[in-house]
CSV table of C-alpha atoms in Angstrom, one decimal:
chain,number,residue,atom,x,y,z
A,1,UNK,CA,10.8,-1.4,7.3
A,2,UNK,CA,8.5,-1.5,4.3
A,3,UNK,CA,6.2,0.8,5.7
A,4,UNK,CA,8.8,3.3,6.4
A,5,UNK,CA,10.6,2.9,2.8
A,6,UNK,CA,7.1,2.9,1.4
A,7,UNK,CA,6.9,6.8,3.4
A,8,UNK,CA,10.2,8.2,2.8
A,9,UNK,CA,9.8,7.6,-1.3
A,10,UNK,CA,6.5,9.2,-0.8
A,11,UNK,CA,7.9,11.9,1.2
A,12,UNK,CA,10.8,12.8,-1.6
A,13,UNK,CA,8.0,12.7,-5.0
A,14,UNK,CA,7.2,9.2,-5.8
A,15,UNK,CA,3.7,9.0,-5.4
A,16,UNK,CA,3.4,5.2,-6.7
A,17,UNK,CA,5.3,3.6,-4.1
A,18,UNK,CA,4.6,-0.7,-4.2
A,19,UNK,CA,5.7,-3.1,-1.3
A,20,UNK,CA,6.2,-6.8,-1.2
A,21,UNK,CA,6.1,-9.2,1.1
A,22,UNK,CA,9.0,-11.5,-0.3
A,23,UNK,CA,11.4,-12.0,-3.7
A,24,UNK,CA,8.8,-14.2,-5.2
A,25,UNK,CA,5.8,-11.7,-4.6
A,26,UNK,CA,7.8,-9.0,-5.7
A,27,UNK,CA,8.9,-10.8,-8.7
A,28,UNK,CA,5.4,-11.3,-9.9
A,29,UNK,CA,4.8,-7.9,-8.9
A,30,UNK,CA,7.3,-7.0,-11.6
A,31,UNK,CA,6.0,-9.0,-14.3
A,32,UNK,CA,2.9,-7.4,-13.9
A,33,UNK,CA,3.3,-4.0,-13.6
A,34,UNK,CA,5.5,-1.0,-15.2
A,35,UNK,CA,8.3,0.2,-12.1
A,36,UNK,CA,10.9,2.6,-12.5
A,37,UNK,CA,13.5,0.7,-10.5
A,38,UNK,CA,14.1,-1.4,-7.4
A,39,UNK,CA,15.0,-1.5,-3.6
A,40,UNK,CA,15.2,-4.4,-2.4
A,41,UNK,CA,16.1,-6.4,1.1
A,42,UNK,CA,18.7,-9.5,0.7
A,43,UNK,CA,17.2,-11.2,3.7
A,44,UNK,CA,13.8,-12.1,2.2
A,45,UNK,CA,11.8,-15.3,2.5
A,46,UNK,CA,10.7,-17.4,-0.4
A,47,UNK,CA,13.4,-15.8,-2.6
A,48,UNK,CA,16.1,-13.8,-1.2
A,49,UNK,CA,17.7,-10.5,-2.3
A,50,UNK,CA,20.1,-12.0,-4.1
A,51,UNK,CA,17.8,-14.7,-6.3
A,52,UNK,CA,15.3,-12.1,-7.2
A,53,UNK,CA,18.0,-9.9,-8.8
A,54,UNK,CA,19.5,-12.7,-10.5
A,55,UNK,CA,15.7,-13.5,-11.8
A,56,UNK,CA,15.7,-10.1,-12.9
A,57,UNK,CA,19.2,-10.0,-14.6
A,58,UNK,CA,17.5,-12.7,-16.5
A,59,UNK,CA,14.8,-11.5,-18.0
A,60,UNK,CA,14.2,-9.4,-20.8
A,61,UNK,CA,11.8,-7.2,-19.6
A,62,UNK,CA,13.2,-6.7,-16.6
A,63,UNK,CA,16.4,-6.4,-16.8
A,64,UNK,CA,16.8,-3.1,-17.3
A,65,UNK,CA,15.7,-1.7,-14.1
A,66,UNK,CA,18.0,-0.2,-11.6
C-alpha cells in the first residue's frame, strides 16, 4: 500500500514522496527531515497511527503538519 501511495502522490505533482516502514521510523523520519504534511496508516507496528500523531501533536516542530 506504500508503494502505491508513494505512486499516486507522484502521479498528482509531489515529486518528494517518503515511505516508512512503521510510526517509530516515520517519526524519526520527521525529525529529520522538512515534510509538507502526513498520511499515515493507524495499523502500524512499533508505534501505531494513533501514537505517532499523538507524538506529533506533541512536539514543537512538528506539530504543525497536517
Amino acid at each position: 500500500m506504500r508503494r502505491v501511495m508513494r505512486a499516486l502522490l507522484k502521479e498528482i505533482g509531489f515529486e518528494r514522496a517518503e515511505a516508512a516502514e512503521d510510526g517509530a521510523v516515520a517519526l524519526e523520519m520527521l525529525k529529520k527531515s522538512k515534510f509538507d504534511f502526513i498520511i499515515t496508516d493507524i495499523l502500524m507496528p512499533n508505534m501505531n497511527g494513533f501514537e505517532l500523531l499523538t507524538a506529533i501533536k506533541a512536539d514543537e516542530n512538528l506539530k504543525h503538519l497536517p
